[in-house]
């Protein structure tokens, strides 16, 4: 298992088992609620989260997460291992978390996932071609995508209303 930071950005997405995910703590922060509220909402709605939508990290993965990301240092002494939400898990969570902030945050998360996928395709295309003009064009598009992702993150972090969990 490899957890790597999406280094060019200071956002919350991490790569876990070849897909981008959000840690429950970061999801809670984005929605303006406590982590326990997110996890309680998941526990109260197990039918909305089939296998693969939310993944429980094991002790080793938790330690690796803490080592790679300073923002998770508080988890060091926690007896509970974090969960990570896949894109599908976040979509289902959006059906549970109800508030204006939650709706706007969900939209921004979905937009970010789409941008990250587009950026990944561009980077792969750059590596596959030797044509310098194509590489420059794709690099320019990639820079624009990075700017869009950073703008999305800034919008998420500027939300200041409380989220409501039902």
Coordinates of N, CA and C in Angstrom, one line a residue:
X1 N 0.8 -1.2 0.0 CA 0.0 0.0 0.0 C 0.9 1.2 0.0
X2 N 0.5 2.2 -0.8 CA 1.3 3.4 -0.9 C 0.4 4.6 -0.8
X3 N 0.7 5.5 0.2 CA -0.1 6.7 0.3 C 0.9 7.8 -0.1
X4 N 0.5 8.6 -1.1 CA 1.4 9.7 -1.6 C 0.6 11.0 -1.6
X5 N 1.3 12.1 -1.3 CA 0.6 13.4 -1.4 C 0.6 13.9 -2.8
X6 N -0.5 14.5 -3.2 CA -0.6 15.1 -4.5 C 0.2 16.4 -4.3
X7 N 1.5 16.3 -4.6 CA 2.5 17.3 -4.1 C 2.3 18.7 -4.6
X8 N 1.9 18.9 -5.8 CA 1.7 20.3 -6.3 C 0.6 21.0 -5.6
X9 N -0.2 20.4 -4.9 CA -1.4 21.0 -4.3 C -1.3 20.9 -2.8
X10 N -1.9 21.9 -2.1 CA -2.1 21.8 -0.7 C -3.5 21.4 -0.3
X11 N -4.0 20.5 -1.1 CA -5.4 20.1 -0.8 C -5.5 18.8 0.0
X12 N -6.6 18.3 0.1 CA -6.8 17.1 1.0 C -6.8 15.8 0.3
X13 N -6.8 15.7 -1.0 CA -6.8 14.5 -1.7 C -5.4 13.7 -1.5
X14 N -5.5 12.4 -1.3 CA -4.3 11.6 -1.2 C -4.6 10.4 -2.1
X15 N -3.5 9.8 -2.5 CA -3.7 8.6 -3.4 C -3.5 7.3 -2.5
X16 N -4.5 6.5 -2.6 CA -4.5 5.3 -1.8 C -4.9 4.1 -2.7
X17 N -4.1 3.1 -2.8 CA -4.4 1.9 -3.6 C -4.9 2.4 -5.0
X18 N -4.1 3.3 -5.6 CA -4.3 3.7 -7.0 C -5.5 4.6 -7.3
X19 N -6.2 5.1 -6.2 CA -7.3 6.0 -6.4 C -7.2 7.1 -5.4
X20 N -7.7 8.3 -5.8 CA -7.7 9.4 -4.9 C -8.8 9.3 -3.9
X21 N -8.5 9.6 -2.6 CA -9.5 9.5 -1.6 C -9.3 10.7 -0.6
X22 N -10.3 10.8 0.3 CA -10.2 11.8 1.4 C -10.4 11.0 2.7
X23 N -9.5 11.4 3.6 CA -9.6 10.8 5.0 C -10.8 11.4 5.7
X24 N -11.4 10.6 6.6 CA -12.6 11.0 7.3 C -12.4 12.3 8.0
X25 N -11.3 12.5 8.6 CA -11.0 13.8 9.3 C -11.1 15.0 8.4
X26 N -10.5 14.8 7.2 CA -10.5 15.9 6.2 C -11.9 16.2 5.7
X27 N -12.7 15.1 5.5 CA -14.1 15.2 5.0 C -14.9 16.0 6.0
X28 N -14.7 15.7 7.3 CA -15.4 16.4 8.4 C -15.0 17.9 8.4
X29 N -13.7 18.1 8.2 CA -13.3 19.5 8.2 C -13.9 20.3 7.0
X30 N -14.0 19.7 5.9 CA -14.5 20.3 4.7 C -16.0 20.6 4.9
X31 N -16.7 19.6 5.6 CA -18.2 19.8 5.8 C -18.5 20.6 7.0
X32 N -17.4 21.0 7.8 CA -17.7 21.8 9.0 C -18.3 21.1 10.1
X33 N -18.0 19.8 10.2 CA -18.6 19.0 11.3 C -17.4 18.2 12.0
X34 N -17.7 17.5 13.1 CA -16.7 16.7 13.7 C -16.6 15.3 13.0
X35 N -15.4 14.7 13.1 CA -15.2 13.4 12.4 C -16.2 12.4 12.9
X36 N -16.5 12.4 14.2 CA -17.4 11.4 14.8 C -18.8 11.6 14.1
X37 N -19.2 12.8 13.7 CA -20.5 13.0 13.1 C -20.5 12.3 11.7
X38 N -19.4 12.5 11.0 CA -19.3 11.8 9.7 C -19.4 10.3 9.8
X39 N -18.6 9.8 10.8 CA -18.6 8.3 11.0 C -19.9 7.8 11.5
X40 N -20.6 8.6 12.3 CA -21.9 8.2 12.8 C -22.9 8.2 11.7
X41 N -22.8 9.2 10.8 CA -23.7 9.2 9.6 C -23.5 7.9 8.8
X42 N -22.3 7.5 8.6 CA -22.0 6.3 7.9 C -22.5 5.1 8.6
X43 N -22.3 5.0 9.9 CA -22.8 3.9 10.7 C -24.3 3.8 10.6
X44 N -25.0 4.9 10.6 CA -26.5 4.9 10.6 C -27.0 4.6 9.2
X45 N -26.2 4.6 8.2 CA -26.6 4.4 6.8 C -25.8 3.3 6.1
X46 N -25.6 2.2 6.6 CA -24.6 1.2 6.0 C -25.0 0.8 4.6
X47 N -26.3 0.8 4.3 CA -26.8 0.4 3.0 C -26.3 1.3 1.9
X48 N -25.9 2.5 2.3 CA -25.5 3.5 1.3 C -24.0 3.4 1.0
X49 N -23.3 2.5 1.7 CA -21.9 2.4 1.5 C -21.4 1.0 1.3
X50 N -21.7 0.5 0.1 CA -21.2 -0.9 -0.2 C -19.7 -1.0 -0.1
X51 N -19.2 -2.2 -0.2 CA -17.8 -2.4 -0.1 C -17.0 -1.6 -1.2
X52 N -16.0 -1.0 -0.8 CA -15.2 -0.2 -1.7 C -15.5 1.3 -1.7
X53 N -16.6 1.7 -1.1 CA -17.0 3.1 -1.0 C -16.2 3.8 0.1
X54 N -16.0 3.1 1.2 CA -15.2 3.6 2.4 C -14.3 2.5 2.8
X55 N -13.0 2.8 3.0 CA -12.1 1.8 3.4 C -11.5 2.2 4.8
X56 N -11.4 1.2 5.6 CA -10.8 1.3 6.9 C -9.3 1.1 6.8
X57 N -8.5 2.1 7.3 CA -7.1 1.9 7.3 C -6.7 0.9 8.4
X58 N -5.7 0.1 8.2 CA -5.2 -0.7 9.3 C -4.1 0.0 10.1
X59 N -3.6 -0.6 11.1 CA -2.6 0.1 12.0 C -1.4 0.6 11.2
X60 N -0.9 -0.3 10.3 CA 0.3 0.0 9.5 C 0.0 1.2 8.6
X61 N -1.1 1.2 7.9 CA -1.5 2.3 7.0 C -1.7 3.6 7.8
X62 N -2.3 3.5 9.0 CA -2.4 4.7 9.8 C -1.1 5.3 10.1
X63 N -0.1 4.5 10.5 CA 1.2 5.0 10.8 C 1.9 5.6 9.6
X64 N 1.7 5.0 8.4 CA 2.3 5.6 7.2 C 1.6 6.9 6.9
X65 N 0.3 7.0 7.1 CA -0.4 8.3 6.9 C 0.1 9.4 7.8
X66 N 0.3 9.1 9.0 CA 0.8 10.0 10.0 C 2.2 10.5 9.6
X67 N 3.1 9.5 9.2 CA 4.4 9.9 8.8 C 4.5 10.8 7.6
X68 N 3.6 10.6 6.6 CA 3.6 11.4 5.4 C 2.9 12.7 5.4
X69 N 2.0 12.8 6.4 CA 1.1 14.0 6.4 C 1.1 14.6 7.9
X70 N 1.8 15.7 8.1 CA 1.8 16.3 9.5 C 0.4 16.5 10.0
X71 N -0.5 16.9 9.2 CA -1.9 17.2 9.6 C -2.6 16.1 10.4
X72 N -2.0 14.9 10.3 CA -2.6 13.7 10.9 C -1.9 13.3 12.2
X73 N -1.0 14.2 12.7 CA -0.3 13.8 13.9 C -1.2 13.5 15.1
X74 N -2.3 14.2 15.2 CA -3.3 13.9 16.3 C -3.8 12.5 16.3
X75 N -3.7 11.8 15.2 CA -4.2 10.4 15.1 C -3.2 9.5 15.7
X76 N -2.0 9.9 16.0 CA -1.0 9.1 16.5 C -1.4 8.3 17.8
X77 N -2.1 9.0 18.6 CA -2.6 8.4 19.9 C -4.0 8.0 19.9
X78 N -4.6 8.1 18.8 CA -6.0 7.6 18.7 C -6.1 6.1 18.6
X79 N -7.1 5.6 19.3 CA -7.3 4.1 19.3 C -8.1 3.7 18.1
X80 N -8.7 4.7 17.4 CA -9.6 4.4 16.2 C -8.8 4.7 14.9
X81 N -8.7 3.8 14.0 CA -8.1 4.0 12.7 C -9.0 4.8 11.8
X82 N -8.4 5.7 11.0 CA -9.2 6.5 10.1 C -9.8 5.7 9.0
X83 N -10.9 6.3 8.4 CA -11.5 5.7 7.2 C -11.1 6.6 6.1
X84 N -11.1 6.1 4.9 CA -10.9 6.9 3.7 C -12.1 6.8 2.8
X85 N -12.5 7.9 2.3 CA -13.7 7.9 1.4 C -13.2 7.9 -0.1
X86 N -13.7 7.0 -0.9 CA -13.5 7.0 -2.3 C -14.4 8.0 -2.9
X87 N -14.3 8.3 -4.2 CA -15.2 9.2 -4.9 C -16.6 8.7 -4.7
X88 N -16.9 7.5 -4.9 CA -18.2 6.9 -4.7 C -18.8 7.1 -3.3
X89 N -17.9 6.9 -2.4 CA -18.3 7.1 -1.0 C -18.7 8.5 -0.7
X90 N -17.9 9.5 -1.3 CA -18.2 10.9 -1.1 C -19.6 11.2 -1.7
X91 N -19.9 10.6 -2.9 CA -21.2 10.9 -3.5 C -22.3 10.4 -2.6
X92 N -22.1 9.2 -2.0 CA -23.2 8.7 -1.1 C -23.2 9.6 0.2
X93 N -22.1 10.0 0.7 CA -22.1 10.8 1.9 C -22.9 12.1 1.6
X94 N -22.8 12.6 0.4 CA -23.6 13.8 0.0 C -25.1 13.6 0.2
X95 N -25.6 12.4 0.1 CA -27.0 12.2 0.3 C -27.4 12.2 1.7
X96 N -26.4 12.2 2.6 CA -26.7 12.1 4.1 C -26.5 13.5 4.7
X97 N -25.4 14.1 4.4 CA -25.0 15.4 5.0 C -25.9 16.5 4.3
X98 N -26.6 17.2 5.1 CA -27.6 18.2 4.6 C -27.3 19.6 5.1
X99 N -26.9 20.5 4.3 CA -26.7 21.9 4.6 C -26.3 22.6 3.3
X100 N -26.4 23.9 3.3 CA -25.9 24.6 2.1 C -24.4 24.4 2.0
X101 N -23.6 24.5 3.1 CA -22.2 24.2 3.0 C -21.9 22.8 2.5
X102 N -22.6 21.8 3.0 CA -22.4 20.5 2.5 C -22.6 20.3 1.0
X103 N -23.7 20.9 0.5 CA -24.0 20.8 -0.9 C -22.9 21.5 -1.7
X104 N -22.5 22.7 -1.3 CA -21.4 23.4 -2.1 C -20.1 22.7 -2.0
X105 N -19.8 22.1 -0.8 CA -18.6 21.4 -0.6 C -18.6 20.1 -1.5
X106 N -19.7 19.4 -1.5 CA -19.8 18.2 -2.4 C -19.6 18.6 -3.8
X107 N -20.2 19.6 -4.3 CA -20.0 20.1 -5.7 C -18.5 20.3 -5.9
X108 N -17.8 21.0 -5.0 CA -16.4 21.3 -5.2 C -15.6 20.1 -5.1
X109 N -15.9 19.1 -4.3 CA -15.2 17.9 -4.2 C -15.3 17.1 -5.6
X110 N -16.5 17.1 -6.1 CA -16.7 16.4 -7.4 C -15.9 17.1 -8.5
X111 N -16.0 18.4 -8.5 CA -15.2 19.1 -9.5 C -13.7 18.9 -9.4
X112 N -13.2 18.8 -8.1 CA -11.8 18.5 -7.9 C -11.4 17.1 -8.4
X113 N -12.2 16.1 -8.1 CA -12.0 14.8 -8.6 C -11.9 14.8 -10.1
X114 N -12.8 15.4 -10.8 CA -12.8 15.5 -12.2 C -11.5 16.2 -12.7
X115 N -11.1 17.3 -12.1 CA -9.9 18.0 -12.5 C -8.7 17.1 -12.3
X116 N -8.6 16.4 -11.2 CA -7.5 15.5 -10.9 C -7.4 14.4 -12.0
X117 N -8.5 13.9 -12.3 CA -8.5 12.8 -13.4 C -8.0 13.4 -14.7
X118 N -8.5 14.6 -15.0 CA -8.0 15.3 -16.3 C -6.5 15.6 -16.2
X119 N -6.1 16.0 -15.1 CA -4.6 16.3 -15.0 C -3.8 15.1 -15.1
X120 N -4.3 14.0 -14.5 CA -3.6 12.7 -14.6 C -3.5 12.2 -16.1
X121 N -4.6 12.4 -16.8 CA -4.6 12.0 -18.3 C -3.6 12.9 -19.0
X122 N -3.6 14.2 -18.7 CA -2.6 15.1 -19.4 C -1.2 14.7 -19.2
X123 N -0.9 14.4 -17.9 CA 0.5 14.0 -17.6 C 0.9 12.7 -18.3
X124 N 0.0 11.8 -18.3 CA 0.2 10.5 -19.0 C 0.5 10.8 -20.5
X125 N -0.3 11.7 -21.1 CA -0.2 12.0 -22.5 C 1.1 12.7 -22.8
X126 N 1.6 13.6 -21.9 CA 2.9 14.2 -22.0 C 4.0 13.2 -22.1
X127 N 3.9 12.2 -21.2 CA 4.9 11.2 -21.1 C 4.9 10.3 -22.4
X128 N 3.8 10.2 -23.0 CA 3.7 9.3 -24.2 C 4.2 9.9 -25.5
X129 N 4.3 11.2 -25.6 CA 4.7 11.8 -26.8 C 6.1 12.4 -26.8
X130 N 6.7 12.4 -28.0 CA 8.0 13.1 -28.1 C 7.8 14.5 -28.8
X131 N 6.6 14.7 -29.3 CA 6.4 16.0 -30.0 C 6.4 17.2 -29.0
X132 N 7.3 18.1 -29.2 CA 7.5 19.2 -28.2 C 6.3 20.1 -28.2
X133 N 5.7 20.3 -29.4 CA 4.5 21.2 -29.4 C 3.3 20.6 -28.6
X134 N 3.1 19.4 -28.8 CA 2.1 18.7 -28.1 C 2.4 18.7 -26.6
X135 N 3.6 18.5 -26.2 CA 4.0 18.5 -24.8 C 3.8 19.9 -24.2
X136 N 4.1 20.9 -24.9 CA 3.9 22.3 -24.4 C 2.4 22.6 -24.3
X137 N 1.6 22.2 -25.2 CA 0.2 22.4 -25.2 C -0.4 21.7 -24.0
X138 N 0.0 20.4 -23.8 CA -0.5 19.6 -22.6 C 0.0 20.2 -21.3
X139 N 1.2 20.7 -21.3 CA 1.7 21.3 -20.1 C 1.0 22.6 -19.7
X140 N 0.6 23.4 -20.7 CA -0.2 24.6 -20.5 C -1.6 24.2 -20.0
X141 N -2.2 23.2 -20.6 CA -3.5 22.7 -20.1 C -3.4 22.2 -18.6
X142 N -2.3 21.5 -18.3 CA -2.1 21.0 -17.0 C -1.9 22.1 -16.0
X143 N -1.2 23.2 -16.3 CA -1.1 24.4 -15.4 C -2.5 25.0 -15.2
X144 N -3.3 25.1 -16.2 CA -4.6 25.7 -16.0 C -5.5 24.8 -15.1
X145 N -5.3 23.5 -15.2 CA -6.1 22.5 -14.4 C -5.6 22.7 -12.9
X146 N -4.3 22.8 -12.7 CA -3.8 23.1 -11.3 C -4.3 24.4 -10.7
X147 N -4.4 25.4 -11.5 CA -5.0 26.7 -11.1 C -6.4 26.5 -10.7
X148 N -7.2 25.7 -11.5 CA -8.6 25.5 -11.2 C -8.8 24.7 -9.9
X149 N -7.9 23.7 -9.7 CA -8.0 22.9 -8.5 C -7.7 23.8 -7.3
X150 N -6.7 24.6 -7.3 CA -6.4 25.5 -6.2 C -7.5 26.4 -6.0
X151 N -8.1 26.9 -7.0 CA -9.3 27.8 -6.9 C -10.5 27.1 -6.2
X152 N -10.7 25.9 -6.6 CA -11.8 25.1 -5.9 C -11.5 24.9 -4.5
X153 N -10.2 24.6 -4.1 CA -9.8 24.4 -2.7 C -10.1 25.6 -1.9
X154 N -9.7 26.8 -2.5 CA -9.9 28.1 -1.8 C -11.3 28.3 -1.5
X155 N -12.2 28.0 -2.5 CA -13.6 28.1 -2.3 C -14.2 27.2 -1.2
X156 N -13.7 26.0 -1.1 CA -14.1 25.1 -0.1 C -13.7 25.6 1.3
X157 N -12.5 26.0 1.4 CA -12.0 26.5 2.7 C -12.6 27.8 3.1
X158 N -13.1 28.6 2.2 CA -13.7 29.9 2.6 C -15.1 29.7 3.1
X159 N -15.7 28.5 3.0 CA -17.1 28.3 3.5 C -17.0 28.4 5.1
X160 N -18.0 29.1 5.7 CA -17.9 29.2 7.1 C -19.2 28.9 7.8
X161 N -20.2 28.3 7.1 CA -21.4 27.9 7.7 C -21.3 26.5 8.3
X162 N -22.2 26.2 9.3 CA -22.1 24.8 9.9 C -22.8 23.8 9.0
X163 N -22.2 22.6 8.9 CA -22.9 21.5 8.2 C -23.8 20.8 9.2
X164 N -24.9 20.2 8.6 CA -25.8 19.4 9.5 C -25.8 18.0 9.0
X165 N -25.7 17.1 9.9 CA -25.7 15.7 9.6 C -27.0 15.1 10.0
X166 N -27.7 14.3 9.1 CA -28.9 13.6 9.5 C -28.7 12.1 9.3

